[in-house]
PDB file of C-alpha atoms and ligand atoms in Angstrom:
ATOM      1  CA  UNK Y  84     197.162 124.778 126.776  1.00 90.00           C
ATOM      2  CA  UNK Y  85     198.883 127.921 128.012  1.00 97.00           C
ATOM      3  CA  UNK Y  86     196.973 129.796 130.717  1.00 98.00           C
ATOM      4  CA  UNK Y  87     196.120 132.879 128.643  1.00 98.00           C
ATOM      5  CA  UNK Y  88     194.788 130.791 125.771  1.00 98.00           C
ATOM      6  CA  UNK Y  89     192.846 128.609 128.223  1.00 98.00           C
ATOM      7  CA  UNK Y  90     191.141 131.664 129.741  1.00 98.00           C
ATOM      8  CA  UNK Y  91     190.393 132.965 126.257  1.00 98.00           C
ATOM      9  CA  UNK Y  92     189.081 129.667 124.884  1.00 98.00           C
ATOM     10  CA  UNK Y  93     186.715 128.773 127.711  1.00 98.00           C
ATOM     11  CA  UNK Y  94     183.063 129.268 126.895  1.00 98.00           C
ATOM     12  CA  UNK Y  95     179.922 128.109 128.637  1.00 98.00           C
ATOM     13  CA  UNK Y  96     179.268 125.001 126.562  1.00 98.00           C
ATOM     14  CA  UNK Y  97     175.609 124.007 126.299  1.00 98.00           C
ATOM     15  CA  UNK Y  98     175.711 121.261 123.668  1.00 98.00           C
ATOM     16  CA  UNK Y  99     177.379 118.044 124.801  1.00 98.00           C
ATOM     17  CA  UNK Y 100     177.632 114.624 123.221  1.00 98.00           C
ATOM     18  CA  UNK Y 101     175.051 112.995 125.512  1.00 98.00           C
ATOM     19  CA  UNK Y 102     176.370 109.472 124.902  1.00 98.00           C
ATOM     20  CA  UNK Y 103     180.108 110.060 125.268  1.00 98.00           C
ATOM     21  CA  UNK Y 104     181.057 109.329 128.851  1.00 98.00           C
ATOM     22  CA  UNK Y 105     183.714 111.368 130.649  1.00 98.00           C
ATOM     23  CA  UNK Y 106     186.667 109.379 131.942  1.00 98.00           C
ATOM     24  CA  UNK Y 107     186.812 109.286 135.746  1.00 98.00           C
ATOM     25  CA  UNK Y 108     190.433 110.477 135.799  1.00 98.00           C
ATOM     26  CA  UNK Y 109     189.365 113.703 134.069  1.00 98.00           C
ATOM     27  CA  UNK Y 110     186.725 114.299 136.733  1.00 98.00           C
ATOM     28  CA  UNK Y 111     189.343 113.635 139.394  1.00 98.00           C
ATOM     29  CA  UNK Y 112     191.673 116.185 137.800  1.00 98.00           C
ATOM     30  CA  UNK Y 113     188.908 118.813 137.867  1.00 99.00           C
ATOM     31  CA  UNK Y 114     188.424 118.115 141.589  1.00 98.00           C
ATOM     32  CA  UNK Y 115     192.196 118.141 142.204  1.00 98.00           C
ATOM     33  CA  UNK Y 116     192.362 121.589 140.559  1.00 98.00           C
ATOM     34  CA  UNK Y 117     189.601 122.815 142.878  1.00 98.00           C
ATOM     35  CA  UNK Y 118     191.462 121.521 145.927  1.00 98.00           C
ATOM     36  CA  UNK Y 119     194.564 123.473 144.953  1.00 98.00           C
ATOM     37  CA  UNK Y 120     192.785 126.828 144.927  1.00 98.00           C
ATOM     38  CA  UNK Y 121     193.747 129.533 147.374  1.00 98.00           C
ATOM     39  CA  UNK Y 122     191.357 129.572 150.289  1.00 97.00           C
ATOM     40  CA  UNK Y 123     190.620 132.077 153.058  1.00 96.00           C
ATOM     41  CA  UNK Y 124     192.062 130.920 156.394  1.00 95.00           C
ATOM     42  CA  UNK Y 125     192.825 127.601 154.692  1.00 96.00           C
ATOM     43  CA  UNK Y 126     189.338 126.453 155.674  1.00 96.00           C
ATOM     44  CA  UNK Y 127     188.335 124.846 152.343  1.00 97.00           C
ATOM     45  CA  UNK Y 128     184.574 125.296 152.298  1.00 98.00           C
ATOM     46  CA  UNK Y 129     183.996 123.777 148.854  1.00 98.00           C
ATOM     47  CA  UNK Y 130     182.403 120.347 148.665  1.00 98.00           C
ATOM     48  CA  UNK Y 131     181.734 118.713 145.300  1.00 98.00           C
ATOM     49  CA  UNK Y 132     179.690 115.649 144.480  1.00 98.00           C
ATOM     50  CA  UNK Y 133     180.166 114.231 140.979  1.00 98.00           C
ATOM     51  CA  UNK Y 134     176.996 112.541 139.783  1.00 98.00           C
ATOM     52  CA  UNK Y 135     176.620 110.638 136.519  1.00 98.00           C
ATOM     53  CA  UNK Y 136     173.496 111.912 134.769  1.00 98.00           C
ATOM     54  CA  UNK Y 137     172.476 108.332 133.938  1.00 98.00           C
ATOM     55  CA  UNK Y 138     172.527 107.428 137.643  1.00 98.00           C
ATOM     56  CA  UNK Y 139     169.846 110.041 138.325  1.00 98.00           C
ATOM     57  CA  UNK Y 140     166.424 108.353 138.137  1.00 98.00           C
ATOM     58  CA  UNK Y 141     164.422 109.690 135.159  1.00 97.00           C
ATOM     59  CA  UNK Y 142     161.660 111.249 137.262  1.00 97.00           C
ATOM     60  CA  UNK Y 143     164.197 113.105 139.427  1.00 98.00           C
ATOM     61  CA  UNK Y 144     166.114 114.316 136.354  1.00 98.00           C
ATOM     62  CA  UNK Y 145     162.833 115.726 135.038  1.00 98.00           C
ATOM     63  CA  UNK Y 146     162.217 117.519 138.340  1.00 98.00           C
ATOM     64  CA  UNK Y 147     165.747 118.953 138.229  1.00 98.00           C
ATOM     65  CA  UNK Y 148     165.032 120.733 134.959  1.00 98.00           C
ATOM     66  CA  UNK Y 149     164.321 124.452 135.077  1.00 97.00           C
ATOM     67  CA  UNK Y 150     163.987 126.782 132.099  1.00 96.00           C
ATOM     68  CA  UNK Y 151     167.574 128.048 132.512  1.00 96.00           C
ATOM     69  CA  UNK Y 152     169.368 124.695 132.530  1.00 97.00           C
ATOM     70  CA  UNK Y 153     167.072 121.878 131.369  1.00 98.00           C
ATOM     71  CA  UNK Y 154     168.897 121.119 128.116  1.00 98.00           C
ATOM     72  CA  UNK Y 155     172.360 121.434 129.667  1.00 98.00           C
ATOM     73  CA  UNK Y 156     171.673 118.906 132.434  1.00 98.00           C
ATOM     74  CA  UNK Y 157     169.937 116.567 129.985  1.00 98.00           C
ATOM     75  CA  UNK Y 158     172.959 116.549 127.645  1.00 98.00           C
ATOM     76  CA  UNK Y 159     175.898 116.693 130.097  1.00 98.00           C
ATOM     77  CA  UNK Y 160     176.875 113.158 131.179  1.00 98.00           C
ATOM     78  CA  UNK Y 161     178.399 114.378 134.452  1.00 98.00           C
ATOM     79  CA  UNK Y 162     177.083 116.967 136.890  1.00 98.00           C
ATOM     80  CA  UNK Y 163     179.399 118.117 139.649  1.00 99.00           C
ATOM     81  CA  UNK Y 164     177.187 119.557 142.398  1.00 98.00           C
ATOM     82  CA  UNK Y 165     178.947 122.243 144.419  1.00 99.00           C
ATOM     83  CA  UNK Y 166     178.188 123.108 148.029  1.00 99.00           C
ATOM     84  CA  UNK Y 167     179.747 125.255 150.748  1.00 98.00           C
ATOM     85  CA  UNK Y 168     180.306 123.362 153.988  1.00 98.00           C
ATOM     86  CA  UNK Y 169     179.337 126.139 156.390  1.00 98.00           C
ATOM     87  CA  UNK Y 170     180.210 124.024 159.422  1.00 98.00           C
ATOM     88  CA  UNK Y 171     183.891 123.592 158.599  1.00 98.00           C
ATOM     89  CA  UNK Y 172     185.247 126.643 160.455  1.00 98.00           C
ATOM     90  CA  UNK Y 173     183.804 125.670 163.819  1.00 97.00           C
ATOM     91  CA  UNK Y 174     184.716 122.029 163.304  1.00 97.00           C
ATOM     92  CA  UNK Y 175     188.414 122.595 162.582  1.00 96.00           C
ATOM     93  CA  UNK Y 176     188.734 125.609 164.926  1.00 96.00           C
ATOM     94  CA  UNK Y 177     191.895 127.037 163.400  1.00 96.00           C
ATOM     95  CA  UNK Y 178     193.653 123.679 162.934  1.00 97.00           C
ATOM     96  CA  UNK Y 179     194.210 124.358 159.247  1.00 96.00           C
ATOM     97  CA  UNK Y 180     195.838 127.686 160.035  1.00 96.00           C
ATOM     98  CA  UNK Y 181     198.228 125.839 162.333  1.00 96.00           C
ATOM     99  CA  UNK Y 182     198.961 123.519 159.412  1.00 96.00           C
ATOM    100  CA  UNK Y 183     199.927 126.597 157.388  1.00 96.00           C
ATOM    101  CA  UNK Y 184     202.227 127.652 160.216  1.00 96.00           C
ATOM    102  CA  UNK Y 185     203.797 124.194 160.444  1.00 96.00           C
ATOM    103  CA  UNK Y 186     204.259 124.164 156.670  1.00 96.00           C
ATOM    104  CA  UNK Y 187     206.159 127.460 156.826  1.00 97.00           C
ATOM    105  CA  UNK Y 188     203.576 129.332 154.752  1.00 96.00           C
ATOM    106  CA  UNK Y 189     202.863 131.824 157.550  1.00 95.00           C
ATOM    107  CA  UNK Y 190     205.393 132.522 160.284  1.00 95.00           C
ATOM    108  CA  UNK Y 191     206.387 134.571 163.280  1.00 95.00           C
ATOM    109  CA  UNK Y 192     207.668 137.411 161.070  1.00 96.00           C
ATOM    110  CA  UNK Y 193     203.999 138.049 160.220  1.00 96.00           C
ATOM    111  CA  UNK Y 194     202.815 137.518 163.784  1.00 95.00           C
ATOM    112  CA  UNK Y 195     201.656 133.910 163.383  1.00 96.00           C
ATOM    113  CA  UNK Y 196     202.033 131.128 165.958  1.00 96.00           C
ATOM    114  CA  UNK Y 197     199.807 128.251 167.143  1.00 96.00           C
ATOM    115  CA  UNK Y 198     199.081 130.336 170.285  1.00 97.00           C
ATOM    116  CA  UNK Y 199     198.015 133.316 168.113  1.00 97.00           C
ATOM    117  CA  UNK Y 200     195.577 131.035 166.258  1.00 96.00           C
ATOM    118  CA  UNK Y 201     194.156 129.534 169.472  1.00 97.00           C
ATOM    119  CA  UNK Y 202     193.895 132.766 171.467  1.00 97.00           C
ATOM    120  CA  UNK Y 203     193.204 135.445 168.849  1.00 97.00           C
ATOM    121  CA  UNK Y 204     192.389 134.232 165.344  1.00 96.00           C
ATOM    122  CA  UNK Y 205     189.837 131.504 166.077  1.00 97.00           C
ATOM    123  CA  UNK Y 206     187.974 133.013 169.079  1.00 97.00           C
ATOM    124  CA  UNK Y 207     188.153 136.674 168.056  1.00 97.00           C
ATOM    125  CA  UNK Y 208     187.968 136.508 164.246  1.00 97.00           C
ATOM    126  CA  UNK Y 209     186.849 133.157 162.845  1.00 97.00           C
ATOM    127  CA  UNK Y 210     184.145 132.174 165.318  1.00 97.00           C
ATOM    128  CA  UNK Y 211     182.447 135.617 165.181  1.00 97.00           C
ATOM    129  CA  UNK Y 212     182.773 135.472 161.378  1.00 97.00           C
ATOM    130  CA  UNK Y 213     180.585 132.360 161.311  1.00 98.00           C
ATOM    131  CA  UNK Y 214     177.888 134.278 163.209  1.00 97.00           C
ATOM    132  CA  UNK Y 215     177.892 137.214 160.785  1.00 98.00           C
ATOM    133  CA  UNK Y 216     175.000 137.486 158.305  1.00 98.00           C
ATOM    134  CA  UNK Y 217     177.684 137.846 155.598  1.00 97.00           C
ATOM    135  CA  UNK Y 218     179.303 134.515 156.431  1.00 98.00           C
ATOM    136  CA  UNK Y 219     177.538 132.480 153.691  1.00 98.00           C
ATOM    137  CA  UNK Y 220     178.593 135.077 151.109  1.00 98.00           C
ATOM    138  CA  UNK Y 221     182.212 134.869 152.264  1.00 97.00           C
ATOM    139  CA  UNK Y 222     182.135 131.085 152.052  1.00 98.00           C
ATOM    140  CA  UNK Y 223     180.470 131.196 148.637  1.00 98.00           C
ATOM    141  CA  UNK Y 224     183.102 133.609 147.309  1.00 98.00           C
ATOM    142  CA  UNK Y 225     185.777 131.220 148.439  1.00 98.00           C
ATOM    143  CA  UNK Y 226     184.042 128.290 146.740  1.00 98.00           C
ATOM    144  CA  UNK Y 227     183.798 130.338 143.532  1.00 98.00           C
ATOM    145  CA  UNK Y 228     187.576 130.739 143.463  1.00 98.00           C
ATOM    146  CA  UNK Y 229     187.979 126.958 143.672  1.00 98.00           C
ATOM    147  CA  UNK Y 230     185.165 126.215 141.231  1.00 98.00           C
ATOM    148  CA  UNK Y 231     186.784 128.458 138.616  1.00 98.00           C
ATOM    149  CA  UNK Y 232     189.997 126.457 138.794  1.00 98.00           C
ATOM    150  CA  UNK Y 233     187.986 123.282 138.200  1.00 98.00           C
ATOM    151  CA  UNK Y 234     186.090 124.926 135.349  1.00 98.00           C
ATOM    152  CA  UNK Y 235     189.315 125.884 133.568  1.00 98.00           C
ATOM    153  CA  UNK Y 236     190.734 122.410 134.203  1.00 98.00           C
ATOM    154  CA  UNK Y 237     187.795 120.875 132.340  1.00 98.00           C
ATOM    155  CA  UNK Y 238     188.722 122.840 129.218  1.00 98.00           C
ATOM    156  CA  UNK Y 239     192.418 122.124 129.682  1.00 98.00           C
ATOM    157  CA  UNK Y 240     191.515 118.444 129.400  1.00 98.00           C
ATOM    158  CA  UNK Y 241     189.554 118.888 126.188  1.00 98.00           C
ATOM    159  CA  UNK Y 242     186.131 118.839 127.837  1.00 98.00           C
ATOM    160  CA  UNK Y 243     183.354 121.407 127.715  1.00 98.00           C
ATOM    161  CA  UNK Y 244     181.571 122.683 130.798  1.00 98.00           C
ATOM    162  CA  UNK Y 245     178.843 125.031 131.968  1.00 98.00           C
ATOM    163  CA  UNK Y 246     177.981 126.158 135.472  1.00 98.00           C
ATOM    164  CA  UNK Y 247     174.265 126.148 136.173  1.00 98.00           C
ATOM    165  CA  UNK Y 248     171.853 126.698 139.015  1.00 98.00           C
ATOM    166  CA  UNK Y 249     170.349 123.525 140.478  1.00 98.00           C
ATOM    167  CA  UNK Y 250     167.204 122.480 142.315  1.00 98.00           C
ATOM    168  CA  UNK Y 251     168.725 121.594 145.664  1.00 98.00           C
ATOM    169  CA  UNK Y 252     165.725 119.845 147.303  1.00 98.00           C
ATOM    170  CA  UNK Y 253     165.621 117.338 144.419  1.00 98.00           C
ATOM    171  CA  UNK Y 254     169.326 116.571 144.025  1.00 98.00           C
ATOM    172  CA  UNK Y 255     169.662 116.465 147.817  1.00 98.00           C
ATOM    173  CA  UNK Y 256     167.337 113.436 147.797  1.00 97.00           C
ATOM    174  CA  UNK Y 257     170.108 111.622 145.924  1.00 97.00           C
ATOM    175  CA  UNK Y 258     173.242 113.218 147.397  1.00 98.00           C
ATOM    176  CA  UNK Y 259     171.955 113.423 150.988  1.00 98.00           C
ATOM    177  CA  UNK Y 260     174.372 116.189 152.048  1.00 98.00           C
ATOM    178  CA  UNK Y 261     174.906 117.146 155.699  1.00 98.00           C
ATOM    179  CA  UNK Y 262     172.548 119.850 157.031  1.00 97.00           C
ATOM    180  CA  UNK Y 263     175.172 122.585 156.980  1.00 98.00           C
ATOM    181  CA  UNK Y 264     176.114 122.240 153.315  1.00 98.00           C
ATOM    182  CA  UNK Y 265     174.801 125.266 151.408  1.00 98.00           C
ATOM    183  CA  UNK Y 266     173.922 124.500 147.763  1.00 98.00           C
ATOM    184  CA  UNK Y 267     175.789 126.639 145.210  1.00 98.00           C
ATOM    185  CA  UNK Y 268     175.875 125.663 141.521  1.00 98.00           C
ATOM    186  CA  UNK Y 269     176.443 122.606 139.358  1.00 98.00           C
ATOM    187  CA  UNK Y 270     179.419 122.262 137.029  1.00 99.00           C
ATOM    188  CA  UNK Y 271     178.073 120.286 134.082  1.00 98.00           C
ATOM    189  CA  UNK Y 272     180.786 118.482 132.163  1.00 98.00           C
ATOM    190  CA  UNK Y 273     181.028 116.496 128.950  1.00 98.00           C
ATOM    191  CA  UNK Y 274     182.528 116.365 125.496  1.00 98.00           C
ATOM    192  CA  UNK Y 275     181.431 119.442 123.589  1.00 98.00           C
ATOM    193  CA  UNK Y 276     179.631 119.137 120.272  1.00 98.00           C
ATOM    194  CA  UNK Y 277     180.286 122.827 119.672  1.00 98.00           C
ATOM    195  CA  UNK Y 278     183.291 123.979 117.680  1.00 98.00           C
ATOM    196  CA  UNK Y 279     186.318 125.165 119.642  1.00 97.00           C
ATOM    197  CA  UNK Y 280     185.296 128.793 118.976  1.00 98.00           C
ATOM    198  CA  UNK Y 281     181.685 128.004 120.034  1.00 98.00           C
ATOM    199  CA  UNK Y 282     180.566 131.036 118.086  1.00 98.00           C
ATOM    200  CA  UNK Y 283     183.194 133.427 119.429  1.00 98.00           C
ATOM    201  CA  UNK Y 284     184.035 135.035 122.734  1.00 98.00           C
ATOM    202  CA  UNK Y 285     180.859 136.010 124.553  1.00 98.00           C
ATOM    203  CA  UNK Y 286     179.925 139.645 125.141  1.00 97.00           C
ATOM    204  CA  UNK Y 287     181.393 141.519 128.088  1.00 97.00           C
ATOM    205  CA  UNK Y 288     180.654 144.982 129.425  1.00 98.00           C
ATOM    206  CA  UNK Y 289     183.263 147.633 128.641  1.00 97.00           C
ATOM    207  CA  UNK Y 290     186.509 147.152 130.665  1.00 98.00           C
ATOM    208  CA  UNK Y 291     186.406 150.794 131.767  1.00 96.00           C
ATOM    209  CA  UNK Y 292     182.968 150.357 133.355  1.00 97.00           C
ATOM    210  CA  UNK Y 293     184.133 147.434 135.465  1.00 98.00           C
ATOM    211  CA  UNK Y 294     187.641 148.262 136.684  1.00 98.00           C
ATOM    212  CA  UNK Y 295     189.126 151.358 138.274  1.00 98.00           C
ATOM    213  CA  UNK Y 296     192.444 152.825 139.307  1.00 98.00           C
ATOM    214  CA  UNK Y 297     192.771 154.407 142.734  1.00 98.00           C
ATOM    215  CA  UNK Y 298     189.141 155.292 143.264  1.00 98.00           C
ATOM    216  CA  UNK Y 299     185.676 154.526 141.995  1.00 97.00           C
ATOM    217  CA  UNK Y 300     184.874 156.460 138.843  1.00 96.00           C
ATOM    218  CA  UNK Y 301     188.458 156.640 137.589  1.00 98.00           C
ATOM    219  CA  UNK Y 302     188.556 153.934 134.896  1.00 98.00           C
ATOM    220  CA  UNK Y 303     191.660 151.750 134.864  1.00 98.00           C
ATOM    221  CA  UNK Y 304     193.549 152.996 131.780  1.00 97.00           C
ATOM    222  CA  UNK Y 305     193.271 150.256 129.177  1.00 98.00           C
ATOM    223  CA  UNK Y 306     196.499 150.190 127.159  1.00 98.00           C
ATOM    224  CA  UNK Y 307     195.775 149.165 123.544  1.00 98.00           C
ATOM    225  CA  UNK Y 308     199.282 147.619 123.343  1.00 98.00           C
ATOM    226  CA  UNK Y 309     198.339 145.204 126.155  1.00 98.00           C
ATOM    227  CA  UNK Y 310     195.111 144.380 124.348  1.00 98.00           C
ATOM    228  CA  UNK Y 311     197.148 143.516 121.232  1.00 98.00           C
ATOM    229  CA  UNK Y 312     199.475 141.294 123.298  1.00 98.00           C
ATOM    230  CA  UNK Y 313     196.449 139.467 124.717  1.00 98.00           C
ATOM    231  CA  UNK Y 314     195.047 138.995 121.214  1.00 98.00           C
ATOM    232  CA  UNK Y 315     198.378 137.462 120.188  1.00 98.00           C
ATOM    233  CA  UNK Y 316     198.312 135.081 123.173  1.00 98.00           C
ATOM    234  CA  UNK Y 317     194.658 134.189 122.335  1.00 98.00           C
ATOM    235  CA  UNK Y 318     193.249 135.399 125.632  1.00 98.00           C
ATOM    236  CA  UNK Y 319     191.236 137.936 123.682  1.00 98.00           C
ATOM    237  CA  UNK Y 320     189.575 136.206 120.759  1.00 98.00           C
ATOM    238  CA  UNK Y 321     187.097 137.136 118.030  1.00 98.00           C
ATOM    239  CA  UNK Y 322     183.817 138.269 119.602  1.00 98.00           C
ATOM    240  CA  UNK Y 323     180.530 136.414 119.255  1.00 98.00           C
ATOM    241  CA  UNK Y 324     178.617 135.916 117.133  1.00 98.00           C
ATOM    242  CA  UNK Y 325     180.987 134.587 114.464  1.00 98.00           C
ATOM    243  CA  UNK Y 326     179.261 134.493 111.049  1.00 97.00           C
ATOM    244  CA  UNK Y 327     179.231 130.665 111.203  1.00 97.00           C
ATOM    245  CA  UNK Y 328     177.389 130.487 114.534  1.00 98.00           C
ATOM    246  CA  UNK Y 329     173.807 130.598 113.271  1.00 98.00           C
ATOM    247  CA  UNK Y 330     174.462 127.607 111.012  1.00 98.00           C
ATOM    248  CA  UNK Y 331     176.325 125.792 113.805  1.00 98.00           C
ATOM    249  CA  UNK Y 332     173.354 126.252 116.165  1.00 98.00           C
ATOM    250  CA  UNK Y 333     170.988 124.944 113.487  1.00 98.00           C
ATOM    251  CA  UNK Y 334     173.150 121.855 112.926  1.00 98.00           C
ATOM    252  CA  UNK Y 335     173.490 121.159 116.656  1.00 98.00           C
ATOM    253  CA  UNK Y 336     169.741 121.466 117.167  1.00 98.00           C
ATOM    254  CA  UNK Y 337     169.057 119.011 114.317  1.00 98.00           C
ATOM    255  CA  UNK Y 338     171.738 116.595 115.525  1.00 98.00           C
ATOM    256  CA  UNK Y 339     170.291 116.515 119.042  1.00 98.00           C
ATOM    257  CA  UNK Y 340     166.634 116.714 118.069  1.00 97.00           C
ATOM    258  CA  UNK Y 341     166.172 120.054 119.785  1.00 98.00           C
ATOM    259  CA  UNK Y 342     163.999 122.937 118.624  1.00 96.00           C
ATOM    260  CA  UNK Y 343     165.790 125.210 116.106  1.00 92.00           C
TER     261      UNK Y 343
HETATM  262  C1  FMN Z  14     177.767 130.941 138.867  1.00 60.62           C
HETATM  263  C2  FMN Z  14     177.272 130.782 137.474  1.00 60.62           C
HETATM  264  C3  FMN Z  14     175.995 130.296 137.249  1.00 60.62           C
HETATM  265  C4  FMN Z  14     175.540 130.112 135.956  1.00 60.62           C
HETATM  266  N1  FMN Z  14     174.295 129.578 135.764  1.00 60.62           N
HETATM  267  C5  FMN Z  14     173.885 129.314 134.503  1.00 60.62           C
HETATM  268  C6  FMN Z  14     172.637 128.662 134.285  1.00 60.62           C
HETATM  269  O1  FMN Z  14     171.887 128.331 135.207  1.00 60.62           O
HETATM  270  N2  FMN Z  14     172.293 128.396 132.997  1.00 60.62           N
HETATM  271  C7  FMN Z  14     173.095 128.718 131.949  1.00 60.62           C
HETATM  272  O2  FMN Z  14     172.732 128.431 130.802  1.00 60.62           O
HETATM  273  N3  FMN Z  14     174.285 129.353 132.126  1.00 60.62           N
HETATM  274  C8  FMN Z  14     174.693 129.636 133.378  1.00 60.62           C
HETATM  275  N4  FMN Z  14     175.910 130.249 133.572  1.00 60.62           N
HETATM  276  C9  FMN Z  14     176.723 130.617 132.414  1.00 60.62           C
HETATM  277  C10 FMN Z  14     176.652 132.113 132.113  1.00 60.62           C
HETATM  278  O3  FMN Z  14     175.378 132.467 131.680  1.00 60.62           O
HETATM  279  C11 FMN Z  14     177.746 132.443 131.083  1.00 60.62           C
HETATM  280  O4  FMN Z  14     178.924 132.465 131.789  1.00 60.62           O
HETATM  281  C12 FMN Z  14     177.593 133.745 130.369  1.00 60.62           C
HETATM  282  O5  FMN Z  14     176.586 133.550 129.441  1.00 60.62           O
HETATM  283  C13 FMN Z  14     178.889 134.214 129.706  1.00 60.62           C
HETATM  284  O6  FMN Z  14     179.344 133.288 128.776  1.00 60.62           O
HETATM  285  P1  FMN Z  14     180.709 132.462 128.849  1.00 60.62           P
HETATM  286  O7  FMN Z  14     180.707 131.692 130.137  1.00 60.62           O
HETATM  287  O8  FMN Z  14     180.615 131.563 127.661  1.00 60.62           O
HETATM  288  O9  FMN Z  14     181.846 133.393 128.752  1.00 60.62           O
HETATM  289  C14 FMN Z  14     176.372 130.449 134.857  1.00 60.62           C
HETATM  290  C15 FMN Z  14     177.658 130.944 135.083  1.00 60.62           C
HETATM  291  C16 FMN Z  14     178.110 131.111 136.377  1.00 60.62           C
HETATM  292  C17 FMN Z  14     179.504 131.643 136.597  1.00 60.62           C
END
């Protein structure tokens, strides 16, 4: 699928075929997409643990359910639990920046050298960064960039997916992550039982309230011609709820024995 259509077609899918397993190569491709994301200081904070729902003992699966994601985690055959490895920066101490230098991605024309990393970037910027109260937010932002690539990859492969919160103390009993992994969200993956439209593109706040030109309060001018181009490329699709959605939800609920 072309990128613009992929962005436009993705929806948070909450009805999966609970019995249809996801091929391992598709999970690998989601993880490979995450690994290829851009990453601040090439640190790569994101850690992901793919867990098959059926490998989670029943009593723990029950304890993992909260009102905002119980049905999703019950139906999705694969949960990819996402964490930020907060220890990575002080473990690698700039080594991955030197890899960037050696790979020719950053160079002396921009002031980079192995010495610059060892004497300035790690001790004066990266190490203090890890002591800042904002450090977990910075790491989480970075992980979000990577997670989004994996999310889109799921749809590119014909799967459905939904990010959800997770109950870290319970899943940690199974995953047993290192102490310095900060829990983020779970990417729940499976074959969607929803139609491709899944009821239409979900509501968004007005563009002009979100994005600005030059300064806060000056809305970015939204060109209707660009909007039409994006409709043609299927990035902007018919808004939810499509008239067929109510019936689709009823059918899905009956099919899966869920309340209507
Ligand atoms: C970080 C993150 C966490 C989310 N957590 C949940 C969740 O716990 N339960 C849920 O049903 N949806 C969750 N969602 C999905 C959003 O509610 C959804 O994106 C929103 O309804 C917009 O719909 P769309 O994703 O279909 O465009 C989450 C999405 C993100 C990005």
